[in-house]
Coordinates of C-alpha atoms in Angstrom, one line a residue:
Chain A
X89 CA 56.0 -72.0 -127.0
X90 CA 59.2 -72.0 -129.1
X91 CA 57.5 -72.6 -132.5
X92 CA 55.0 -69.9 -131.6
X93 CA 57.7 -67.4 -130.8
X94 CA 59.5 -68.3 -134.1
X95 CA 56.4 -67.7 -136.1
X96 CA 55.7 -64.5 -134.2
X97 CA 59.2 -63.3 -134.8
X98 CA 59.1 -64.1 -138.5
X99 CA 55.9 -62.0 -138.9
X100 CA 57.5 -59.2 -136.8
X101 CA 60.7 -59.3 -138.7
X102 CA 59.1 -59.5 -142.1
X103 CA 56.9 -56.5 -141.3
X104 CA 59.6 -54.5 -139.7
X105 CA 62.2 -55.0 -142.3
X106 CA 59.7 -54.2 -145.1
X107 CA 58.8 -51.0 -143.2
X108 CA 62.5 -50.1 -142.8
X109 CA 63.3 -50.7 -146.4
X110 CA 60.3 -48.7 -147.7
X111 CA 60.7 -45.8 -145.3
X112 CA 64.4 -45.3 -145.1
X113 CA 65.4 -46.4 -148.5
X114 CA 68.4 -48.7 -148.8
X115 CA 71.3 -47.3 -150.6
X116 CA 74.1 -49.5 -149.5
X117 CA 75.0 -52.4 -147.3
X118 CA 76.9 -50.5 -144.8
X119 CA 74.1 -48.2 -144.0
X120 CA 71.7 -51.2 -143.6
X121 CA 74.1 -53.1 -141.5
X122 CA 74.2 -50.1 -139.0
X123 CA 70.5 -50.0 -138.8
X124 CA 70.2 -53.8 -138.2
X125 CA 73.1 -54.0 -135.7
X126 CA 71.8 -51.2 -133.5
X127 CA 68.1 -51.8 -133.8
X128 CA 67.2 -55.3 -134.8
X129 CA 69.8 -57.1 -132.8
X130 CA 68.4 -55.6 -129.7
X131 CA 65.0 -57.1 -130.6
X132 CA 66.7 -60.4 -131.4
X133 CA 68.2 -60.5 -127.9
X134 CA 65.1 -59.2 -126.0
X135 CA 63.0 -62.3 -126.3
X136 CA 65.7 -64.8 -125.7
X137 CA 66.6 -63.1 -122.5
X138 CA 63.0 -62.8 -121.4
X139 CA 62.2 -66.5 -121.9
X140 CA 65.1 -67.9 -119.8
X141 CA 64.4 -65.2 -117.1
X142 CA 60.8 -66.4 -116.9
X143 CA 61.8 -70.1 -116.7
X144 CA 64.7 -69.4 -114.3
X145 CA 62.4 -67.4 -111.9
X146 CA 60.3 -70.5 -111.6
X147 CA 63.2 -72.9 -111.4
X148 CA 63.7 -73.3 -107.6
X149 CA 60.9 -71.4 -105.9
X150 CA 58.4 -72.8 -108.4
X151 CA 59.3 -76.3 -107.3
X152 CA 58.8 -75.2 -103.7
X153 CA 55.4 -73.7 -104.5
X154 CA 54.4 -76.9 -106.2
X155 CA 55.8 -79.0 -103.3
X156 CA 58.1 -80.9 -105.7
X157 CA 61.3 -79.5 -104.2
X158 CA 61.7 -82.0 -101.3
X159 CA 61.8 -85.2 -103.6
X160 CA 64.2 -83.3 -105.9
X161 CA 66.5 -82.3 -103.1
X162 CA 66.7 -85.8 -101.7
X163 CA 68.0 -87.2 -105.0
X164 CA 71.8 -87.7 -105.1
X165 CA 72.3 -84.5 -107.1
X166 CA 74.9 -82.2 -105.8
X167 CA 74.1 -78.5 -105.4
X168 CA 76.2 -77.9 -108.5
X169 CA 74.5 -80.5 -110.6
X170 CA 71.1 -79.2 -109.5
X171 CA 71.9 -75.6 -110.4
X172 CA 73.6 -76.5 -113.7
X173 CA 70.4 -78.5 -114.6
X174 CA 68.2 -75.5 -113.7
X175 CA 70.4 -73.0 -115.5
X176 CA 70.6 -75.1 -118.7
X177 CA 66.8 -75.9 -118.6
X178 CA 66.2 -72.2 -118.5
X179 CA 68.9 -71.2 -121.0
X180 CA 68.5 -73.6 -123.9
X181 CA 64.9 -72.8 -124.9
X182 CA 65.9 -69.1 -124.9
X183 CA 68.9 -69.8 -127.0
X184 CA 66.9 -71.9 -129.5
X185 CA 64.6 -68.9 -129.9
X186 CA 67.6 -66.5 -130.2
X187 CA 69.3 -68.5 -132.9
X188 CA 66.0 -69.3 -134.6
X189 CA 65.4 -65.6 -134.7
X190 CA 68.8 -64.9 -136.0
X191 CA 68.4 -67.4 -138.9
X192 CA 64.9 -66.0 -139.7
X193 CA 66.2 -62.4 -139.5
X194 CA 69.1 -63.1 -141.9
X195 CA 66.8 -64.9 -144.4
X196 CA 64.1 -62.3 -144.2
X197 CA 66.3 -59.2 -144.2
X198 CA 68.4 -60.3 -147.1
X199 CA 65.4 -61.7 -148.9
X200 CA 63.4 -58.5 -148.6
X201 CA 66.4 -56.3 -149.5
X202 CA 67.2 -58.5 -152.5
X203 CA 63.6 -58.0 -153.7
X204 CA 63.7 -54.3 -153.2
X205 CA 67.3 -53.7 -154.3
X206 CA 68.5 -56.6 -156.5
X207 CA 72.1 -55.1 -156.6
X208 CA 72.6 -55.9 -152.9
X209 CA 73.2 -59.6 -152.5
X210 CA 74.2 -59.6 -148.8
X211 CA 73.5 -56.6 -146.5
X212 CA 73.4 -58.1 -143.0
X213 CA 75.0 -59.3 -140.9
X214 CA 78.7 -58.5 -141.2
X215 CA 81.1 -61.1 -139.7
X216 CA 81.4 -59.2 -136.4
X217 CA 77.6 -58.8 -136.2
X218 CA 77.2 -62.5 -136.8
X219 CA 79.6 -63.5 -134.1
X220 CA 78.1 -61.0 -131.7
X221 CA 74.6 -62.3 -132.5
X222 CA 75.9 -65.8 -131.7
X223 CA 78.0 -65.1 -128.6
X224 CA 76.2 -62.3 -126.9
X225 CA 72.8 -63.9 -126.4
X226 CA 74.6 -66.9 -124.9
X227 CA 76.6 -64.8 -122.4
X228 CA 73.9 -62.4 -121.5
X229 CA 71.3 -65.1 -121.2
X230 CA 73.6 -67.1 -119.0
X231 CA 74.2 -64.1 -116.8
X232 CA 70.5 -63.3 -116.6
X233 CA 69.6 -66.9 -115.8
X234 CA 72.3 -67.2 -113.1
X235 CA 71.0 -64.1 -111.4
X236 CA 67.4 -65.4 -111.7
X237 CA 68.3 -68.8 -110.3
X238 CA 70.0 -67.1 -107.3
X239 CA 66.9 -64.9 -106.8
X240 CA 64.6 -67.9 -107.3
X241 CA 66.5 -69.8 -104.5
X242 CA 66.0 -66.9 -102.2
X243 CA 62.5 -65.7 -103.0
X244 CA 59.3 -66.9 -101.4
X245 CA 57.2 -67.0 -104.5
X246 CA 57.7 -67.2 -108.3
X247 CA 56.0 -63.9 -108.6
X248 CA 58.5 -62.3 -106.2
X249 CA 61.5 -63.8 -108.0
X250 CA 60.2 -62.7 -111.4
X251 CA 59.2 -59.2 -110.3
X252 CA 62.7 -58.6 -108.7
X253 CA 64.5 -60.1 -111.6
X254 CA 62.3 -58.4 -114.2
X255 CA 62.8 -55.0 -112.8
X256 CA 66.6 -55.3 -112.2
X257 CA 67.8 -57.6 -114.9
X258 CA 66.0 -57.1 -118.1
X259 CA 66.7 -53.3 -118.6
X260 CA 70.3 -53.8 -117.6
X261 CA 70.8 -56.8 -119.9
X262 CA 69.2 -55.1 -122.9
X263 CA 71.1 -51.9 -122.3
X264 CA 74.4 -53.9 -121.8
X265 CA 73.8 -55.9 -124.9
X266 CA 72.9 -52.9 -127.0
X267 CA 76.2 -51.3 -125.9
X268 CA 78.1 -54.2 -127.3
X269 CA 76.8 -54.1 -130.8
X270 CA 78.6 -53.1 -134.0
X271 CA 77.5 -49.7 -135.0
X272 CA 77.9 -48.4 -131.4
X273 CA 81.6 -48.0 -131.7
X274 CA 82.4 -51.6 -130.8
X275 CA 85.2 -53.2 -132.8
X276 CA 86.8 -56.6 -132.6
X277 CA 89.1 -55.7 -129.6
X278 CA 86.3 -54.3 -127.5
X279 CA 84.1 -57.2 -128.4
X280 CA 86.8 -59.7 -127.3
X281 CA 87.5 -57.9 -124.1
X282 CA 83.8 -57.7 -123.4
X283 CA 83.4 -61.4 -124.1
X284 CA 86.2 -62.3 -121.6
X285 CA 84.7 -60.0 -118.9
X286 CA 81.3 -61.6 -119.4
X287 CA 82.8 -65.1 -119.3
X288 CA 84.5 -64.3 -116.0
X289 CA 81.4 -62.7 -114.6
X290 CA 79.4 -65.8 -115.6
X291 CA 81.9 -68.1 -113.8
X292 CA 82.0 -66.0 -110.7
X293 CA 78.2 -65.8 -110.6
X294 CA 78.0 -69.6 -111.0
X295 CA 80.3 -70.1 -108.0
X296 CA 78.2 -67.6 -106.0
X297 CA 75.0 -69.4 -107.0
X298 CA 76.4 -72.7 -105.8
X299 CA 77.8 -71.1 -102.6
X300 CA 74.4 -69.4 -101.8
X301 CA 72.4 -72.5 -102.5
X302 CA 71.2 -73.5 -99.1
X303 CA 68.9 -76.6 -98.8
X304 CA 68.2 -75.9 -95.1
X305 CA 67.1 -72.3 -95.8
X306 CA 65.1 -73.4 -98.8
X307 CA 63.1 -75.9 -96.8
X308 CA 62.6 -73.7 -93.7
X309 CA 62.1 -70.3 -95.2
X310 CA 58.5 -69.0 -95.1
X311 CA 56.9 -65.9 -96.4
Chain B
X289 CA 57.8 -80.0 -122.2
X290 CA 59.9 -78.1 -119.6
X291 CA 59.9 -80.9 -117.1
X292 CA 60.8 -83.5 -119.8
X293 CA 63.6 -81.2 -120.9
X294 CA 64.8 -80.9 -117.3
X295 CA 65.0 -84.7 -117.1
X296 CA 67.3 -84.7 -120.1
X297 CA 69.5 -82.0 -118.5
X298 CA 69.8 -83.8 -115.2
X299 CA 70.5 -87.1 -116.9
X300 CA 73.1 -85.5 -119.0
X301 CA 74.9 -84.3 -115.9
X302 CA 74.9 -87.6 -114.2
X303 CA 78.5 -88.6 -115.2
X304 CA 79.8 -85.5 -113.5
X305 CA 78.3 -86.5 -110.1
X306 CA 81.7 -87.0 -108.6
X307 CA 82.3 -83.4 -108.4
X308 CA 81.1 -83.0 -104.8
X309 CA 80.6 -80.0 -102.7
X310 CA 81.9 -79.9 -99.1
X311 CA 84.0 -82.7 -97.7
X312 CA 82.0 -85.5 -99.3
X313 CA 83.8 -88.8 -99.8
X314 CA 85.1 -89.4 -103.3
X315 CA 84.3 -93.0 -103.0
X316 CA 80.9 -93.8 -104.4
X317 CA 79.2 -97.1 -103.8
X318 CA 79.1 -99.2 -100.7
X319 CA 82.6 -100.4 -99.9
X320 CA 82.3 -102.7 -97.0
X321 CA 85.7 -101.8 -95.6
X322 CA 84.9 -98.1 -95.6
X323 CA 81.6 -98.7 -94.0
X324 CA 83.1 -100.8 -91.2
X325 CA 85.9 -98.3 -90.5
X326 CA 83.5 -95.4 -90.6
X327 CA 81.1 -97.2 -88.3
X328 CA 83.9 -98.1 -85.9
X329 CA 84.8 -94.5 -85.5
X330 CA 81.4 -93.8 -84.2
X331 CA 81.5 -96.7 -81.7
X332 CA 82.4 -94.6 -78.7
X333 CA 79.5 -92.2 -79.2
X334 CA 77.0 -94.7 -80.4
X335 CA 74.9 -94.7 -77.4
X336 CA 74.4 -91.4 -75.7
X337 CA 73.6 -93.0 -72.4
X338 CA 76.1 -95.8 -72.7
X339 CA 79.3 -94.3 -74.0
X340 CA 81.4 -97.3 -72.9
X341 CA 80.3 -99.7 -75.6
X342 CA 80.4 -103.3 -74.7
X343 CA 81.4 -106.0 -77.1
X344 CA 77.7 -106.7 -77.5
X345 CA 77.1 -103.1 -78.5
X346 CA 79.9 -103.3 -81.0
X347 CA 78.4 -106.4 -82.6
X348 CA 75.1 -104.5 -82.8
X349 CA 76.8 -101.5 -84.4
X350 CA 78.1 -103.5 -87.3
X351 CA 74.6 -104.1 -88.3
X352 CA 73.5 -100.5 -87.5
X353 CA 72.1 -98.8 -90.5
X354 CA 71.0 -95.5 -88.9
X355 CA 73.0 -94.1 -86.1
X356 CA 71.6 -90.9 -84.6
X357 CA 74.0 -89.4 -82.1
X358 CA 73.2 -86.4 -79.8
X359 CA 71.1 -84.9 -82.6
X360 CA 69.7 -81.4 -82.0
X361 CA 68.0 -79.1 -84.4
X362 CA 67.0 -75.7 -83.2
X363 CA 65.0 -73.1 -85.1
X364 CA 65.9 -70.0 -83.1
X365 CA 64.6 -70.5 -79.6
X366 CA 62.6 -73.5 -80.6
X367 CA 64.2 -76.8 -79.9
X368 CA 62.6 -79.0 -82.5
X369 CA 64.9 -81.9 -81.8
X370 CA 67.0 -82.0 -78.6
X371 CA 69.8 -84.5 -78.0
X372 CA 68.2 -87.5 -79.7
X373 CA 70.3 -90.7 -79.7
X374 CA 69.1 -93.8 -81.6
X375 CA 70.4 -96.8 -83.5
X376 CA 68.3 -98.6 -86.0
X377 CA 69.5 -102.0 -87.2
X378 CA 69.7 -103.3 -90.8
X379 CA 66.4 -104.8 -91.9
X380 CA 64.5 -103.4 -89.0
X381 CA 61.1 -101.6 -89.2
X382 CA 61.4 -98.8 -86.8
X383 CA 58.5 -96.7 -85.7
X384 CA 59.2 -93.1 -84.7
X385 CA 56.1 -92.2 -82.8
X386 CA 54.9 -89.0 -81.4
X387 CA 52.3 -86.3 -81.6
X388 CA 52.3 -83.4 -84.0
X389 CA 55.4 -81.1 -83.6
X390 CA 57.2 -83.7 -81.6
X391 CA 60.3 -83.6 -83.8
X392 CA 59.7 -86.6 -86.0
X393 CA 59.7 -84.9 -89.4
X394 CA 62.6 -82.6 -88.4
X395 CA 64.7 -85.7 -87.5
X396 CA 63.8 -87.3 -90.9
X397 CA 64.7 -84.0 -92.7
X398 CA 68.1 -84.0 -91.1
X399 CA 68.6 -87.6 -92.0
X400 CA 67.6 -86.8 -95.6
X401 CA 70.2 -84.0 -95.7
X402 CA 67.4 -81.4 -96.2
X403 CA 68.2 -79.7 -92.9
X404 CA 71.6 -79.2 -91.2
X405 CA 71.8 -80.4 -87.6
X406 CA 72.4 -77.7 -85.0
X407 CA 74.4 -80.3 -83.0
X408 CA 75.2 -84.0 -83.3
X409 CA 75.3 -86.4 -86.2
X410 CA 73.4 -88.9 -88.2
X411 CA 75.3 -91.7 -89.9
X412 CA 73.4 -93.8 -92.5
X413 CA 74.9 -96.9 -93.9
X414 CA 78.3 -95.6 -92.7
X415 CA 77.9 -92.2 -94.3
X416 CA 77.6 -89.0 -92.3
X417 CA 74.8 -86.7 -93.4
X418 CA 77.0 -83.6 -93.2
X419 CA 80.3 -84.8 -94.7
X420 CA 78.8 -87.3 -97.3
X421 CA 75.4 -85.9 -98.2
X422 CA 75.4 -87.2 -101.7
X423 CA 76.1 -90.8 -100.6
X424 CA 73.5 -90.6 -97.9
X425 CA 70.9 -89.4 -100.5
X426 CA 71.9 -92.3 -102.8
X427 CA 71.3 -94.7 -99.9
X428 CA 67.9 -93.5 -98.7
X429 CA 64.4 -93.2 -100.1
X430 CA 62.1 -90.6 -98.6
X431 CA 58.3 -90.4 -98.6
X432 CA 57.9 -86.8 -97.3
X433 CA 55.1 -85.7 -95.0
X434 CA 53.1 -84.2 -97.8
X435 CA 54.0 -86.9 -100.2
X436 CA 50.7 -87.0 -102.0
X437 CA 51.2 -83.4 -103.3
X438 CA 54.8 -83.8 -104.5
X439 CA 54.4 -85.0 -108.1
X440 CA 54.9 -83.4 -111.4
X441 CA 51.4 -83.1 -112.8
X442 CA 52.5 -82.5 -116.3
X443 CA 54.2 -85.9 -116.4
X444 CA 52.4 -89.2 -116.2
X445 CA 52.8 -91.5 -113.2
X446 CA 55.3 -93.6 -115.3
X447 CA 57.2 -90.5 -116.3
X448 CA 57.4 -89.2 -112.8
X449 CA 59.0 -92.5 -111.7
X450 CA 61.3 -92.6 -114.7
X451 CA 62.5 -89.1 -114.0
X452 CA 63.4 -89.9 -110.4
X453 CA 64.8 -93.3 -111.4
X454 CA 67.3 -91.5 -113.7
X455 CA 68.2 -89.0 -111.1
X456 CA 68.9 -91.9 -108.8
X457 CA 71.1 -93.5 -111.5
X458 CA 68.9 -96.5 -112.1
X459 CA 70.2 -98.0 -115.3
X460 CA 68.0 -97.7 -118.4
X461 CA 67.8 -101.5 -118.7
X462 CA 66.4 -101.9 -115.2
X463 CA 64.3 -98.8 -115.0
X464 CA 61.3 -99.9 -117.0
X465 CA 61.1 -103.3 -115.1
X466 CA 61.5 -101.6 -111.8
X467 CA 58.8 -99.0 -112.5
X468 CA 56.3 -101.6 -113.7
X469 CA 57.1 -103.9 -110.8
X470 CA 56.3 -101.1 -108.3
X471 CA 53.2 -99.9 -110.2
X472 CA 51.9 -103.4 -110.4
X473 CA 52.7 -104.1 -106.7
X474 CA 50.9 -100.9 -105.7
X475 CA 48.0 -101.5 -108.1
X476 CA 48.8 -98.5 -110.2
X477 CA 49.8 -100.1 -113.4
X478 CA 46.5 -99.3 -115.1
X479 CA 47.0 -95.6 -114.4
X480 CA 50.6 -95.5 -115.4
X481 CA 50.0 -93.1 -118.3
X482 CA 47.7 -90.8 -116.4
X483 CA 48.8 -87.6 -114.7
X484 CA 49.0 -87.7 -110.9
X485 CA 46.7 -84.6 -111.1
X486 CA 43.8 -87.1 -111.9
X487 CA 44.7 -89.4 -109.0
X488 CA 42.9 -89.6 -105.6
X489 CA 45.0 -88.8 -102.5
X490 CA 45.5 -92.5 -101.9
X491 CA 46.8 -93.1 -105.4
X492 CA 49.1 -90.1 -105.1
X493 CA 50.4 -91.4 -101.9
X494 CA 51.0 -94.8 -103.5
X495 CA 52.9 -93.1 -106.3
X496 CA 55.0 -91.3 -103.7
X497 CA 55.8 -94.6 -102.1
X498 CA 56.8 -96.0 -105.4
X499 CA 59.0 -93.0 -106.0
X500 CA 60.7 -93.4 -102.7
X501 CA 61.5 -97.1 -103.6
X502 CA 62.4 -96.6 -107.2
X503 CA 66.2 -97.1 -106.6
X504 CA 65.7 -99.9 -104.2
X505 CA 67.2 -97.9 -101.3
X506 CA 68.8 -99.6 -98.3
X507 CA 67.0 -97.2 -95.9
X508 CA 63.5 -95.9 -96.5
X509 CA 62.1 -93.0 -94.5
X510 CA 58.4 -92.8 -94.5
X511 CA 56.9 -89.7 -92.9
X512 CA 53.2 -90.2 -92.0
X513 CA 52.7 -92.6 -94.9
X514 CA 49.0 -93.3 -94.2
X515 CA 47.8 -89.9 -92.9
X516 CA 44.8 -88.7 -94.8
X517 CA 44.1 -92.1 -96.3
X518 CA 41.1 -94.2 -95.8
X519 CA 41.4 -97.5 -93.8
X520 CA 41.5 -99.7 -96.8
X521 CA 44.2 -97.7 -98.6
X522 CA 46.1 -97.3 -95.4
X523 CA 46.0 -101.1 -94.9
X524 CA 47.3 -101.7 -98.4
X525 CA 50.2 -99.4 -97.8
X526 CA 51.1 -101.1 -94.6
X527 CA 50.9 -104.5 -96.4
X528 CA 53.3 -103.1 -99.0
X529 CA 55.8 -102.0 -96.3
X530 CA 55.4 -105.3 -94.6
X531 CA 56.1 -107.3 -97.8
X532 CA 59.1 -105.1 -98.6
X533 CA 60.5 -105.5 -95.1
X534 CA 60.2 -109.2 -95.2
X535 CA 63.3 -109.4 -97.5
X536 CA 65.3 -108.0 -94.6
X537 CA 67.5 -106.0 -96.9
X538 CA 65.7 -102.7 -96.4
X539 CA 65.4 -100.7 -93.2
X540 CA 62.2 -98.8 -92.7
X541 CA 62.0 -95.7 -90.5
X542 CA 58.4 -94.8 -90.1
X543 CA 57.2 -91.6 -88.6
X544 CA 53.6 -91.5 -87.5
X545 CA 51.2 -90.2 -84.9
X546 CA 48.8 -93.0 -85.8
X547 CA 50.4 -95.3 -83.3
X548 CA 47.9 -98.2 -83.4
X549 CA 48.2 -98.5 -87.2
X550 CA 51.9 -99.5 -87.1
X551 CA 51.9 -101.4 -83.9
X552 CA 52.1 -104.8 -85.7
X553 CA 54.4 -103.6 -88.4
X554 CA 57.3 -102.3 -86.2
X555 CA 60.0 -104.3 -84.8
X556 CA 60.9 -101.5 -82.4
X557 CA 59.4 -98.1 -81.7
X558 CA 60.8 -94.9 -80.3
X559 CA 58.5 -92.4 -78.5
X560 CA 59.5 -88.8 -79.1
X561 CA 57.9 -85.8 -77.3
X562 CA 58.9 -82.2 -77.5
X563 CA 62.0 -83.0 -79.4
X564 CA 63.3 -85.6 -76.9
X565 CA 63.4 -89.3 -77.3
X566 CA 61.6 -90.6 -74.3
X567 CA 61.6 -94.4 -74.8
X568 CA 62.8 -97.0 -77.3
X569 CA 61.9 -100.7 -77.4
X570 CA 59.8 -103.4 -79.0
X571 CA 56.1 -102.8 -78.6
X572 CA 56.0 -106.0 -76.4
X573 CA 58.8 -104.8 -74.2
X574 CA 57.4 -101.4 -73.8
X575 CA 54.1 -102.8 -72.8
X576 CA 55.8 -105.0 -70.2
X577 CA 57.8 -102.1 -68.9
X578 CA 55.0 -99.6 -68.6
X579 CA 52.0 -101.8 -68.1
X580 CA 53.0 -103.7 -65.0
X581 CA 49.4 -104.4 -64.1
X582 CA 47.9 -107.0 -66.4
X583 CA 44.2 -107.0 -67.0
X584 CA 42.2 -110.2 -67.7
X585 CA 38.6 -110.7 -68.7
X586 CA 36.6 -113.8 -67.8
X587 CA 33.7 -114.9 -70.1
X588 CA 31.3 -117.4 -68.5
X589 CA 27.9 -119.0 -69.4
X590 CA 25.1 -120.2 -67.2
X591 CA 26.8 -118.6 -64.1
X592 CA 25.9 -115.6 -62.1
X593 CA 28.6 -112.9 -62.7
X594 CA 28.4 -111.7 -59.1
X595 CA 29.4 -115.1 -57.9
X596 CA 32.3 -115.3 -60.3
X597 CA 33.4 -111.9 -59.1
X598 CA 33.2 -113.0 -55.5
X599 CA 35.2 -116.2 -56.3
X600 CA 38.0 -114.1 -57.9
X601 CA 38.0 -111.6 -55.1
X602 CA 38.2 -114.4 -52.5
X603 CA 41.7 -115.3 -53.8
X604 CA 43.0 -112.0 -52.5
X605 CA 45.4 -111.7 -55.4
X606 CA 43.7 -109.1 -57.5
X607 CA 44.3 -105.4 -57.5
X608 CA 40.8 -104.7 -58.9
X609 CA 37.8 -106.7 -59.9
X610 CA 34.7 -105.5 -61.7
X611 CA 32.0 -106.4 -64.1
X612 CA 32.0 -104.9 -67.5
X613 CA 29.7 -105.7 -70.4
X614 CA 28.8 -109.2 -69.3
X615 CA 32.5 -110.0 -68.5
X616 CA 34.3 -110.2 -65.2
X617 CA 37.4 -108.1 -65.3
X618 CA 40.3 -108.4 -62.9
X619 CA 43.7 -106.9 -62.6
X620 CA 46.9 -108.6 -61.4
X621 CA 50.4 -107.4 -60.7
X622 CA 51.9 -110.8 -61.0
X623 CA 50.0 -112.8 -63.6
X624 CA 52.3 -115.7 -63.6
X625 CA 51.7 -116.3 -59.9
X626 CA 48.1 -115.2 -59.7
X627 CA 46.5 -116.6 -62.8
X628 CA 46.8 -120.3 -62.0
X629 CA 45.4 -119.8 -58.6
X630 CA 42.4 -117.8 -59.9
X631 CA 41.7 -120.3 -62.6
X632 CA 41.9 -123.1 -60.0
X633 CA 39.4 -121.2 -57.8
X634 CA 37.0 -120.7 -60.7
X635 CA 37.2 -124.4 -61.7
X636 CA 36.7 -125.6 -58.1
X637 CA 33.6 -123.3 -57.9
X638 CA 32.1 -125.1 -61.0
X639 CA 32.0 -121.9 -63.0
X640 CA 31.1 -122.7 -66.6
X641 CA 34.1 -120.9 -68.2
X642 CA 34.2 -120.0 -71.8
X643 CA 37.5 -118.1 -71.8
X644 CA 39.9 -116.1 -69.8
X645 CA 41.7 -113.6 -72.0
X646 CA 44.4 -110.9 -71.3
X647 CA 43.5 -107.4 -72.3
X648 CA 46.6 -106.3 -74.2
X649 CA 47.0 -102.5 -74.1
X650 CA 47.6 -101.0 -77.5
X651 CA 50.7 -98.9 -78.2
X652 CA 48.7 -95.7 -77.9
X653 CA 47.8 -96.6 -74.4
X654 CA 51.4 -97.3 -73.6
X655 CA 52.4 -94.0 -75.2
X656 CA 49.8 -92.1 -73.2
X657 CA 51.3 -93.8 -70.1
X658 CA 54.9 -92.9 -71.0
X659 CA 54.3 -89.4 -72.2
X660 CA 51.2 -88.6 -70.1
X661 CA 49.3 -85.4 -70.5
X662 CA 46.6 -86.6 -72.9

């Protein structure tokens, strides 16, 4: 799935960047950086969040649906270990896609711009955009996955978990991520404060997830 | 890919296992001193009906692997398990017998830390299921009720076992040998690389059994291990349990409603009905206890069955005498006293005897007598 997504993204990026360059006209790097930061970065983060959300929705209730939850729960894993495993399993494929997308985007954007406007050697990303594109997918995906794992542990079906999560999480995450991008008034200070808040939120949610994880309820709950 | 990746993740987190939730013991491994002291603390409550433990009971407790004390598990108004007390000794094959919804699986689920008890405790190998759940899970192996459907179909049989072996902390050097040993023992080695999705129910059940034994647990809970299997497969699984039990290192706790199947396998059995433990003992002792009247059948040749019947009746020792399928059947309350006299009477009457055999009631018959109602 990951290679497929990377190929898909390279086609989408290539086409979209060429369209941007041809229709908007690139005059300078600052102008282009703004377009990329506010528009493309949202696209970069969209898929990476969707993929972990899908995997995380399946993580616990999916095991229950497939009857594999009992053998798993009788292994010596603690609740914390089990949840960390589930979170990372959902998170890492999404992050691979996110960072793969980022590398592709940087190569394609600068390549296309260089071909169209040889005077511009490097238009995107700026240092802040680059750090945002590395840190934000991680924090937002982590947040989305934690919420989904909590929902998955309390839902009766994968469909129910995905539906609830999809409706509540995805729009909020995409909106939240977009609000943190350069070009929307976010400077280094706001970025750092936002990062700290997100980190704390992630830690709190992890604790909540472990606290809410209830083997008894998981085994006995029925639709 | 996702499941394989998950294996990697869980394996990666193994070193951090000591971060326990709840009040779990920090000590991992089976420290004899800890076990003994922990067991001693349960001495006074070890037997619900016999709280004043005698020296004999204390001696027994030191070899107790499973101690169930006043266990109750209620689901709302439903009392699935109600005040069960039971001790299972090390190396014992214990049969937990009862009809559907008797409370067998619920008891096993509490023992496997899947369910929290409403009241009471279960201590396994010195570890309490509530305060040391991780240690309990390390100690036990579980074949769940629906064991045949609990495999990861995207992994091969070998990968399924390797995955759980790693979760149970089986070292990489030992893991391959252990998997192959189990697969060969259960005649699954040829299908090691196949997905369980392509297996028959019997093969899936065998794979579940292998999974429950992958870490060589001290205590193995087998919940309906042969249900839905044909007689041959069922026999093979019983043979496997029997062979494993021979070593005396592992304790088997078998739940089943197929009483007759496990009669020969179990050292002791417990009858459970409507959540209550009704009777515990060896099959032989239970038979003696609840089948006071012994039935014998007499096979003869060249002799009129009616005259044999009359000879037996003439002793005046039998409770009932009848002819069934070319056999003379008689019932005695005191076989030790009555049998020699009846045999003497038959010999003196020149009856051409082939054999006199006791009809041993099977466990199911004993169970019906104990529980009644069906």
